[in-house]
Coordinates of C-alpha atoms in Angstrom, one line a residue:
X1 CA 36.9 66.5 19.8
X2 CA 34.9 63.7 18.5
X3 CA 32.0 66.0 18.2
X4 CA 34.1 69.3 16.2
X5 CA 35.1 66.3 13.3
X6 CA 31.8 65.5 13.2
X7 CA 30.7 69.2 12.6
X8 CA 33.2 70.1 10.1
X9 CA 32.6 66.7 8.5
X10 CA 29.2 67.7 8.0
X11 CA 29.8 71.1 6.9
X12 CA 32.1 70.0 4.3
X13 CA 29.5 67.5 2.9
X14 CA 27.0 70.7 3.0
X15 CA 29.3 72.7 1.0
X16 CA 30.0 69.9 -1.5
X17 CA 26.0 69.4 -2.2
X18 CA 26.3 72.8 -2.6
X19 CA 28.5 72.6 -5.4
X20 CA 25.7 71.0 -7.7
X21 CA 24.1 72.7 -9.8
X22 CA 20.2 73.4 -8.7
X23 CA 17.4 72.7 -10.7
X24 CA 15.7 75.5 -12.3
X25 CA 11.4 75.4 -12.4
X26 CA 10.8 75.5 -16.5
X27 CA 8.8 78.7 -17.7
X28 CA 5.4 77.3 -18.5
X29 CA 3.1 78.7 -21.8
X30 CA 4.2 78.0 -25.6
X31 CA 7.5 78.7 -26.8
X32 CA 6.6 81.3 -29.3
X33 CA 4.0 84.2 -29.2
X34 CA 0.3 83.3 -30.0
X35 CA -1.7 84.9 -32.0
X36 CA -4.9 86.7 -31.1
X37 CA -6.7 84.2 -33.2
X38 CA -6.7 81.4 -35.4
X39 CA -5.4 81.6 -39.1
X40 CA -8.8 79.8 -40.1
X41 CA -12.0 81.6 -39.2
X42 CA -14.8 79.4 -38.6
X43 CA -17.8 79.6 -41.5
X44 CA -21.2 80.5 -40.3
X45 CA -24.0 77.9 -40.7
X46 CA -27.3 79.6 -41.5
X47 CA -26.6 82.6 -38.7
X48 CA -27.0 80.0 -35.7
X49 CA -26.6 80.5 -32.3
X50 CA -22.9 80.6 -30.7
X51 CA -22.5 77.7 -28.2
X52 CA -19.5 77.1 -25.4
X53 CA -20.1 73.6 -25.4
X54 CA -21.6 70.2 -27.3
X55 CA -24.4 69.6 -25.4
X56 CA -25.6 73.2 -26.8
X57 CA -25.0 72.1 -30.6
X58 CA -27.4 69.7 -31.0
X59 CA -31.2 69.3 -30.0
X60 CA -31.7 65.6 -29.4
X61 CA -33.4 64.4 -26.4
X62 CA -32.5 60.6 -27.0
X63 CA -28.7 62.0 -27.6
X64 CA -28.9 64.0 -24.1
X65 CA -30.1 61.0 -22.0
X66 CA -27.3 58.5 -23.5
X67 CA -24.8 61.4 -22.5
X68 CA -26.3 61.9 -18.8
X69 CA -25.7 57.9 -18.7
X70 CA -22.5 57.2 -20.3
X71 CA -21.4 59.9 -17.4
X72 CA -22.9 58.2 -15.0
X73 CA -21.9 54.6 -16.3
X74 CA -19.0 54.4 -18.5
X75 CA -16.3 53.0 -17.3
X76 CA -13.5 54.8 -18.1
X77 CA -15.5 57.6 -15.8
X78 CA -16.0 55.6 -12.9
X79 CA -12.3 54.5 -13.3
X80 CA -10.7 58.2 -13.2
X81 CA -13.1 59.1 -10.5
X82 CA -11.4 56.1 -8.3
X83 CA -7.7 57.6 -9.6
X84 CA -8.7 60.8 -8.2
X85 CA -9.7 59.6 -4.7
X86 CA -6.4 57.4 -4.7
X87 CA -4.6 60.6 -5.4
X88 CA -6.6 62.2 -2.1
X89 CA -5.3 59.4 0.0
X90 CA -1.2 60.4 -1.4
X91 CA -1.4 63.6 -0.4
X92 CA -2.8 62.6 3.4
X93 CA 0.1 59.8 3.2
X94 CA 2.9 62.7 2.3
X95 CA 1.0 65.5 4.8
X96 CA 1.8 62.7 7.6
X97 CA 5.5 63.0 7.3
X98 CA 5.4 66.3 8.4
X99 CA 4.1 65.9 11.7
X100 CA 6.4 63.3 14.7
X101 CA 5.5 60.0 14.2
X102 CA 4.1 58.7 17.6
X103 CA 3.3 54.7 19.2
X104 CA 2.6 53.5 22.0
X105 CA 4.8 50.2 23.1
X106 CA 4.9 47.3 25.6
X107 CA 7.3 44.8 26.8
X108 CA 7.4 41.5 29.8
X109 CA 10.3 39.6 30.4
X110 CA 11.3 36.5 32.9
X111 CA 15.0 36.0 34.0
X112 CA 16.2 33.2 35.8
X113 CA 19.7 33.1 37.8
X114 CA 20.2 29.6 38.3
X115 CA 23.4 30.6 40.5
X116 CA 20.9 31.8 43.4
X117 CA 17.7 30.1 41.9
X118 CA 15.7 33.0 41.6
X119 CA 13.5 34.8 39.2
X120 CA 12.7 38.0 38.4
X121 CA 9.5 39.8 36.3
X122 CA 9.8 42.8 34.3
X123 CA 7.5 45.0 32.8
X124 CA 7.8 47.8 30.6
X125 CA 5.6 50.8 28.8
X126 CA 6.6 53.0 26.6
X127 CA 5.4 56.2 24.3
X128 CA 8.0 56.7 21.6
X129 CA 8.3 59.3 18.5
X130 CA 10.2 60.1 15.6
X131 CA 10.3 63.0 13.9
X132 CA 12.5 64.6 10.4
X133 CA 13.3 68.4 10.5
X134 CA 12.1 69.3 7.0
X135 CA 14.6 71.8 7.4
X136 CA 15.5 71.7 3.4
X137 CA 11.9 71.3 2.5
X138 CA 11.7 68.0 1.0
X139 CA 9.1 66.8 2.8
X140 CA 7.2 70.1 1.5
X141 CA 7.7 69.6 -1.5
X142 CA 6.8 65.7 -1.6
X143 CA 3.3 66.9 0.1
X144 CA 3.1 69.5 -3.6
X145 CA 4.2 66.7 -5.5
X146 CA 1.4 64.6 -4.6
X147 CA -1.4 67.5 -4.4
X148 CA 0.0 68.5 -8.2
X149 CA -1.2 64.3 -8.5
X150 CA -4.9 65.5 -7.4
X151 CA -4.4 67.8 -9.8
X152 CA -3.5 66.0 -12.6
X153 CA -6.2 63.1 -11.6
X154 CA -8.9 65.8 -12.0
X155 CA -8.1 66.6 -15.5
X156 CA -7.9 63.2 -16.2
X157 CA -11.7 63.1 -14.6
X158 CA -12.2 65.8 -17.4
X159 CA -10.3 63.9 -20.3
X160 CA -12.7 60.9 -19.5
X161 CA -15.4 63.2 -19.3
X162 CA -15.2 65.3 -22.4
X163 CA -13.6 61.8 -24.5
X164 CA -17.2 59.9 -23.4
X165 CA -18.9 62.5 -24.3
X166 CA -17.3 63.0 -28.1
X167 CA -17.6 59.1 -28.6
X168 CA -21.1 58.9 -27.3
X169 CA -22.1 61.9 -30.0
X170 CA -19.8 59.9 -32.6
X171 CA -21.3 57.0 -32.2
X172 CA -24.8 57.8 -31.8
X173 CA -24.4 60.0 -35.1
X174 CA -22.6 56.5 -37.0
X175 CA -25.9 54.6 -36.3
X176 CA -27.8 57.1 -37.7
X177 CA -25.4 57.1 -40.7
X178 CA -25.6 53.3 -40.9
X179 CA -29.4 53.3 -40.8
X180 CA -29.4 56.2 -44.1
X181 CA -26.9 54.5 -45.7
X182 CA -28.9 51.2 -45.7
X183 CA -32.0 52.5 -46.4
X184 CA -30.3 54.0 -49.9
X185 CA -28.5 50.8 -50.1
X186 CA -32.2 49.1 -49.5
X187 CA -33.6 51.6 -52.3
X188 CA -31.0 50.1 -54.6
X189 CA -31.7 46.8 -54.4
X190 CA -35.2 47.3 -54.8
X191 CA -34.4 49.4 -58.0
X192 CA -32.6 46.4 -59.4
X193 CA -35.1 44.3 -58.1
X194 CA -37.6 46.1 -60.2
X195 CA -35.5 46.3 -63.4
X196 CA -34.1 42.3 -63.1
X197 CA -38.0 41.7 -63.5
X198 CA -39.0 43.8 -66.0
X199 CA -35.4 42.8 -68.6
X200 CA -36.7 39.1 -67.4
X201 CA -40.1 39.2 -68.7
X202 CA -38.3 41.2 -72.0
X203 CA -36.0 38.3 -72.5
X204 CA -39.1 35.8 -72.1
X205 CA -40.6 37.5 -75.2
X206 CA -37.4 37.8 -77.0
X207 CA -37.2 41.2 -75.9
X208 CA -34.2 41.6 -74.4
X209 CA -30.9 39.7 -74.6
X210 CA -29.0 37.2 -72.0
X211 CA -26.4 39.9 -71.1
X212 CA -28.9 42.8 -70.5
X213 CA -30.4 39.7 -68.1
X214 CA -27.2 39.6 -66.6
X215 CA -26.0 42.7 -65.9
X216 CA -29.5 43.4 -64.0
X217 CA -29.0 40.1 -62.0
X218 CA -25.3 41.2 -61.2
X219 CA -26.4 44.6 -60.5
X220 CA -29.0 43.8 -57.9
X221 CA -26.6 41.1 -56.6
X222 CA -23.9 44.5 -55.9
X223 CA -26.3 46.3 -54.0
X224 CA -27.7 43.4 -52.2
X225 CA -24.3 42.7 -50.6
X226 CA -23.7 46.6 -49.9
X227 CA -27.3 46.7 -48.0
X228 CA -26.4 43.6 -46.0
X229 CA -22.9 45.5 -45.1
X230 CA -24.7 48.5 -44.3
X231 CA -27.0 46.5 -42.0
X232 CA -24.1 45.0 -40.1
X233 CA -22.4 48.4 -39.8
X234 CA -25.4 49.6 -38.0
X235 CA -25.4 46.2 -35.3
X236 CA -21.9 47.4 -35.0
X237 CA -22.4 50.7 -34.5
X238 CA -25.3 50.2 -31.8
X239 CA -22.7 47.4 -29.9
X240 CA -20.5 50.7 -29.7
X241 CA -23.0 52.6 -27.9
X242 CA -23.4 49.8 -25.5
X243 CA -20.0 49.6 -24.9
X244 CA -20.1 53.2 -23.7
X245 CA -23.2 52.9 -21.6
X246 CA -20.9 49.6 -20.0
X247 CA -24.2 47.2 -20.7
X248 CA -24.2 44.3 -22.1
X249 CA -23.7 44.2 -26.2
X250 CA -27.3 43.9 -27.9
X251 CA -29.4 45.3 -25.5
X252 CA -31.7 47.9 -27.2
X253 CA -30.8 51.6 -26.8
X254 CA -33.1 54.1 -28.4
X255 CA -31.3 56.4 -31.4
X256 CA -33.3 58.1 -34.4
X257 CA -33.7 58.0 -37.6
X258 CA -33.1 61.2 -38.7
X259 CA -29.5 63.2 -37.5
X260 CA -30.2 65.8 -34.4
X261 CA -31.1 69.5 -35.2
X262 CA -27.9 71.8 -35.1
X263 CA -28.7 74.5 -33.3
X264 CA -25.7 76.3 -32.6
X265 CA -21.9 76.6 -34.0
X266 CA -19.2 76.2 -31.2
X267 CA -17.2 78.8 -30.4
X268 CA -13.9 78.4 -31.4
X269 CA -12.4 81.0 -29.2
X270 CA -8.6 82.3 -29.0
X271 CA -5.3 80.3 -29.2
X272 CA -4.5 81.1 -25.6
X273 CA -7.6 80.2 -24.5
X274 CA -7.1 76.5 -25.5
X275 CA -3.8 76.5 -23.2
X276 CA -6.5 76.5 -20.1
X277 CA -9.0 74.6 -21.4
X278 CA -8.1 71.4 -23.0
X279 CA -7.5 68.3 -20.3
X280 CA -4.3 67.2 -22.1
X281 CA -2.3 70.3 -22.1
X282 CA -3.1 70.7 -18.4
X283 CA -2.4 67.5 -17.9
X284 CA 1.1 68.0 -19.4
X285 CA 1.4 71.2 -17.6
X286 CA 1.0 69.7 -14.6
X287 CA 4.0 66.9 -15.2
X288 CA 6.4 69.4 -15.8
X289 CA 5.5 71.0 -12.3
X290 CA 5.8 67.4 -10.7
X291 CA 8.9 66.4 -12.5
X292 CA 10.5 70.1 -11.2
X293 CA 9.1 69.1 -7.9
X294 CA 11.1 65.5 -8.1
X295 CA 14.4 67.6 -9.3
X296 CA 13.9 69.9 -6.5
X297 CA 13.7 66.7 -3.9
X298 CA 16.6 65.3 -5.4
X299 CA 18.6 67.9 -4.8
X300 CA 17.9 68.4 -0.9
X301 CA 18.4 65.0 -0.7
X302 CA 21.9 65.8 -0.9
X303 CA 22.3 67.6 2.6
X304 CA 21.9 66.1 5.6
X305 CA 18.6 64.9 7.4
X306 CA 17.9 65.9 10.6
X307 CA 15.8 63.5 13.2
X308 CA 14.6 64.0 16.9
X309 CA 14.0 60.8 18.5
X310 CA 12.1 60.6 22.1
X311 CA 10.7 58.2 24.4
X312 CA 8.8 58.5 27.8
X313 CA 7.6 55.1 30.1
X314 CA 8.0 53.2 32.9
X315 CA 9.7 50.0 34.3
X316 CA 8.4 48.2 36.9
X317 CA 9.1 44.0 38.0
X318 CA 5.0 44.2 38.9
X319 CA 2.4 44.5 36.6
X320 CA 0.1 46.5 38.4
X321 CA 3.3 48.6 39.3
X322 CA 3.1 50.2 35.8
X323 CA 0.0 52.2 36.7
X324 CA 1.2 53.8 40.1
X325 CA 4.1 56.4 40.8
X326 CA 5.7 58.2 37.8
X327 CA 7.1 57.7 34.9
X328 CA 10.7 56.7 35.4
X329 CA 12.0 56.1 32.0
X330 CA 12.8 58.6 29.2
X331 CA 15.1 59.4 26.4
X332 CA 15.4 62.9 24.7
X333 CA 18.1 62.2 21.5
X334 CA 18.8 64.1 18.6
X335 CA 21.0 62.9 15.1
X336 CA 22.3 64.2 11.8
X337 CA 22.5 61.7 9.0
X338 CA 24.7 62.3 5.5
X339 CA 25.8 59.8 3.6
X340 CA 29.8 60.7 2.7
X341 CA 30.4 58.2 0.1
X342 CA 27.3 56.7 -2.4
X343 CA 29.8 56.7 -5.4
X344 CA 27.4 59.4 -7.2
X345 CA 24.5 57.9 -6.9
X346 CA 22.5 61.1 -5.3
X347 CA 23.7 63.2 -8.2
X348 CA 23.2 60.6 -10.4
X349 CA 19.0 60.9 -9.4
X350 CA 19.3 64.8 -9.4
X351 CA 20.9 64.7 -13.5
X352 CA 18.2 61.9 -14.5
X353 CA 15.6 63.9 -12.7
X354 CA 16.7 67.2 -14.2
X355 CA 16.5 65.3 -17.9
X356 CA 13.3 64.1 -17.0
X357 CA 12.2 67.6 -16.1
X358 CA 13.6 69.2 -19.3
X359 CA 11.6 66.0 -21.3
X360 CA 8.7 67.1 -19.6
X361 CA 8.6 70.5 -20.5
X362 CA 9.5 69.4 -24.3
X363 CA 6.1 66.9 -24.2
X364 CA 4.2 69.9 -23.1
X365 CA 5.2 72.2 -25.4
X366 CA 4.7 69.3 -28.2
X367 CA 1.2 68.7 -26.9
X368 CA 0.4 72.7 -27.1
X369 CA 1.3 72.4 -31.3
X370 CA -0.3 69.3 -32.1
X371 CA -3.4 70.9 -29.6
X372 CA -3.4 74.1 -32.0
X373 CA -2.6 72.3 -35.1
X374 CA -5.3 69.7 -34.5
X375 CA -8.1 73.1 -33.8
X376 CA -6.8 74.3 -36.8
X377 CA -7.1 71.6 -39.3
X378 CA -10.4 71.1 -38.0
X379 CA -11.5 74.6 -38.4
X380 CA -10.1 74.2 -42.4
X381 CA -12.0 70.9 -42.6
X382 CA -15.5 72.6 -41.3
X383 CA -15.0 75.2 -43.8
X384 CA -14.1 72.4 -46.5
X385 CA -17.1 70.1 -45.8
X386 CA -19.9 73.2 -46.3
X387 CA -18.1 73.2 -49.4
X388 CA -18.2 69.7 -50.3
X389 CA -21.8 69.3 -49.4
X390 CA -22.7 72.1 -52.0
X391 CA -21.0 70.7 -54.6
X392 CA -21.9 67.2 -54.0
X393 CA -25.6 68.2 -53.8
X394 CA -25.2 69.7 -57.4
X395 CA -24.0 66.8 -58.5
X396 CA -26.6 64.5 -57.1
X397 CA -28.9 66.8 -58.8
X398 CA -28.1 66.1 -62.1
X399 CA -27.2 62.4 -61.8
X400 CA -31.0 62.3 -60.6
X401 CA -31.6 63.7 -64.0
X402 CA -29.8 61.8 -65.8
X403 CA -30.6 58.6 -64.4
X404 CA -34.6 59.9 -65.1
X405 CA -33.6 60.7 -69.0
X406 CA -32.0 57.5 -68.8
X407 CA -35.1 55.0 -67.9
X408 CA -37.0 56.8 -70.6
X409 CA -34.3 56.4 -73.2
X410 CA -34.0 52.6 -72.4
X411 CA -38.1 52.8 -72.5
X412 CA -37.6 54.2 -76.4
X413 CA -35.0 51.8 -77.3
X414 CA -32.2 54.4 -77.6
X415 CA -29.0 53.1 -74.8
X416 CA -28.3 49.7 -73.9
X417 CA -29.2 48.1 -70.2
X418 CA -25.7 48.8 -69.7
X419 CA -26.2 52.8 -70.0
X420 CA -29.5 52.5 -67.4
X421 CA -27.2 50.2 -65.0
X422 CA -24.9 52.7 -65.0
X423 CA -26.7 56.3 -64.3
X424 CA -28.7 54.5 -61.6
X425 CA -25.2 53.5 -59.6
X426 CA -24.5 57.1 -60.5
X427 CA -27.4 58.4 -58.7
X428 CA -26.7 56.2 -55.2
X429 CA -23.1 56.8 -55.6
X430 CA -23.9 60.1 -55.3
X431 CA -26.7 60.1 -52.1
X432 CA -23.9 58.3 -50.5
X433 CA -21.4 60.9 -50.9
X434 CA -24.1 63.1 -50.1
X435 CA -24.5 61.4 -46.8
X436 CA -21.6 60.1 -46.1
X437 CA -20.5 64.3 -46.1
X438 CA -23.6 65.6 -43.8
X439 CA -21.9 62.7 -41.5
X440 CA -18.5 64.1 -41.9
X441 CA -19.5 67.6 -41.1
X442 CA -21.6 66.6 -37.8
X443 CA -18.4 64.5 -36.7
X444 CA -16.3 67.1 -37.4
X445 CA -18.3 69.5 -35.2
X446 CA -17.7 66.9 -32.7
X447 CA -14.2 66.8 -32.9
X448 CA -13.6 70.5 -33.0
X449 CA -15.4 70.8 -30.0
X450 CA -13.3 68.2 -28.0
X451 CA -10.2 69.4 -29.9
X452 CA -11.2 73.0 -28.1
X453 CA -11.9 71.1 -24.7
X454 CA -15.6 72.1 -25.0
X455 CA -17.1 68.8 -25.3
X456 CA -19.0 68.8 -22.2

């Protein structure tokens, strides 16, 4: 009798987990329809080769061996590479669930009856075992849930990867940006240098006035503080790379003077081709699986569990009477376990796992737009810097010219100091924007080609 309640209370508890509502997996891809390209077509750059990844862009030997190193090296590397072993190790711990646990146990005892003052000895041995009928499988799924970890611990290996690999480029580019930028900074000063002497020697002969003295002094003053920023930027800039390379700031690494040869363009690809390539949207992919995964195990864990139980030994009040004759112990038992009153809390897990889910599957979807929109802005900026460069180099042009015109016409007597002062600043204003957009565009290649998951 006791039994048939027991049956029928389980039943009912069966039909009562079967009144939530089950988890549904979320459809994975973007929301909307993607086009078969981007809205901004990538601008050719002198009819270059087409390359799939940045090592192919640029031909830099000294680049290429600080890459093979910061892969080797970096930190952040060696740091998902551990991640990803841990992540081997959870789906051996969830796997061992689904075989019977088994151990091997051992017990000696002394009794005394004072009544009859004697003793007895006994001895026991024992093999025992547990083991949970994934008949729902949750234990299945728990052993998905953790290989969807490996998973997500080898994109993360690739994020590192492809992230090192950007900021190594980046920064190897920004110290060759700091060293052009000083050396026009170093040009300038010079300049000054050269005109402070010449006004001073004027204004010794009566010449030249204490103002036009002046503004040279304050001029070369300007552009001696702008070279020393310019060298610091560089000493900052080469501490970057040693940061990458995890050795100690200020030891030497070799970059060059001059930026690498670009010898391809990246392709840029199609929209839906980004969904399988970049780290982070897999990554994000891959967390709306899991948190499914964690819906779906909350819900079984609303029916009942199942465990066999056994154990197999013998007894004996002698030591050495444990290793002869047969085993005389054993136990074969078999139970159901469901909780028939947690005051909600099991549905409680499956609704917050269910949001959780449904959060997931908005982040990925948000990290497929700002993934296109990112590839996208950078396609418009690409386009945008050939443009700037053009126009910039026009206009360092003619503030080369004018700044010439201008020397002679201070030479004749016909503008002030002031006039000269100015077209020179002109003229380095200009090389820097002129430099400071070459640096742009080479970053920007950089960028696009992380931004398309194409950096390594």
């Amino acid at each position: 009798m006791a039994v048939k309640k027991l049956a029928i209370s389980g039943l009912i508890t069966i039909l009562l987990a079967g009144c939530a509502t089950k988890p549904e997996p979320h459809r994975l891809g973007f929301v909307a329809p993607l086009p078969e390209g981007y809205a901004e077509v990538l601008a050719a750059s002198g009819g270059i080769e087409i390359a799939q990844s940045l090592s192919e862009i640029f031909k830099d030997d000294k680049l290429r061996d600080l890459l093979a190193r910061a892969t080797a090296e970096n930190f952040s590397i060696l740091l998902a590479k551990a991640q990803l072993k841990a992540a081997g190790f959870d789906v051996n711990v969830a796997s061992a669930s689904q075989l019977p646990d088994l151990t091997l146990g051992g017990q000696a005892s002394r009794q005394r009856n004072n009544a009859v003052s004697a003793a007895s000895n006994q001895f026991a041995v024992s093999l025992d075992s547990q083991w949970e009928v994934d008949i729902w499988g949750s234990v299945s799924a728990s052993v998905l849930l953790a290989e969807k970890g490996v998973e997500q611990a080898e994109w993360a290996l690739a994020a590192a990867k492809q992230s090192v690999a950007a900021q190594m480029t980046q920064a190897y580019l920004r110290v060759i940006q700091a060293k052009r930028l000083a050396e026009i900074a170093d040009n300038e000063w010079q300049s000054y240098v050269s005109i402070e002497a010449a006004i001073s020697n004027q204004f010794s002969l009566g010449l030249a006035g204490a103002q036009d003295l002046d503004n040279a002094r304050s001029a070369r003053y300007a552009a001696k503080n702008r070279l020393t920023a310019d060298q610091l930027e560089i000493t900052r800039a080469k501490k970057s790379l040693n940061q990458l390379l995890a050795i100690y700031p200020g030891e030497p690494v070799a970059v060059g003077d001059a930026y690498p040869q670009v010898v391809a363009q990246i392709d840029a690809g199609v929209p839906s081709e980004l969904l399988m390539r970049r780290p982070d949207i897999q990554q994000a992919y891959l967390a709306v699986k899991q948190a499914d995964t964690r819906a779906k195990i909350a819900y079984k864990a609303l029916f009942p569990s199942f465990r066999l139980t056994g154990s197999l030994g013998r007894s004996s009040d002698t030591l050495s009477g444990l290793t002869s004759g047969n085993l005389n112990v054993w136990q074969l038992a078999a139970g159901i376990v469901q909780p028939l009153f947690d005051n909600g809390r099991r549905k409680a897990v499956l609704g917050q796992n269910s949001a959780l889910a449904e959060a997931a599957y908005y982040r990925y979807q948000e990290t497929i737009l700002a993934a296109l929109t990112e590839v996208e802005i950078l396609l418009s900026t690409h386009n945008a810097l050939i443009a700037q460069q053009q126009a910039m180099k026009q206009s360092l042009h003619y503030a080369e010219i004018a700044e010439t015109n201008a020397r002679s016409d201070y030479a004749n007597g016909l503008v002030s100091i002031f006039e000269l002062l100015n077209a020179q600043q002109s003229k380095y204003n200009a090389q820097r924007s002129v430099e400071n957009l070459r640096y742009a565009s080479y970053q920007n290649r950089v960028s696009l080609a992380l931004a398309l998951g194409k950096a390594i």
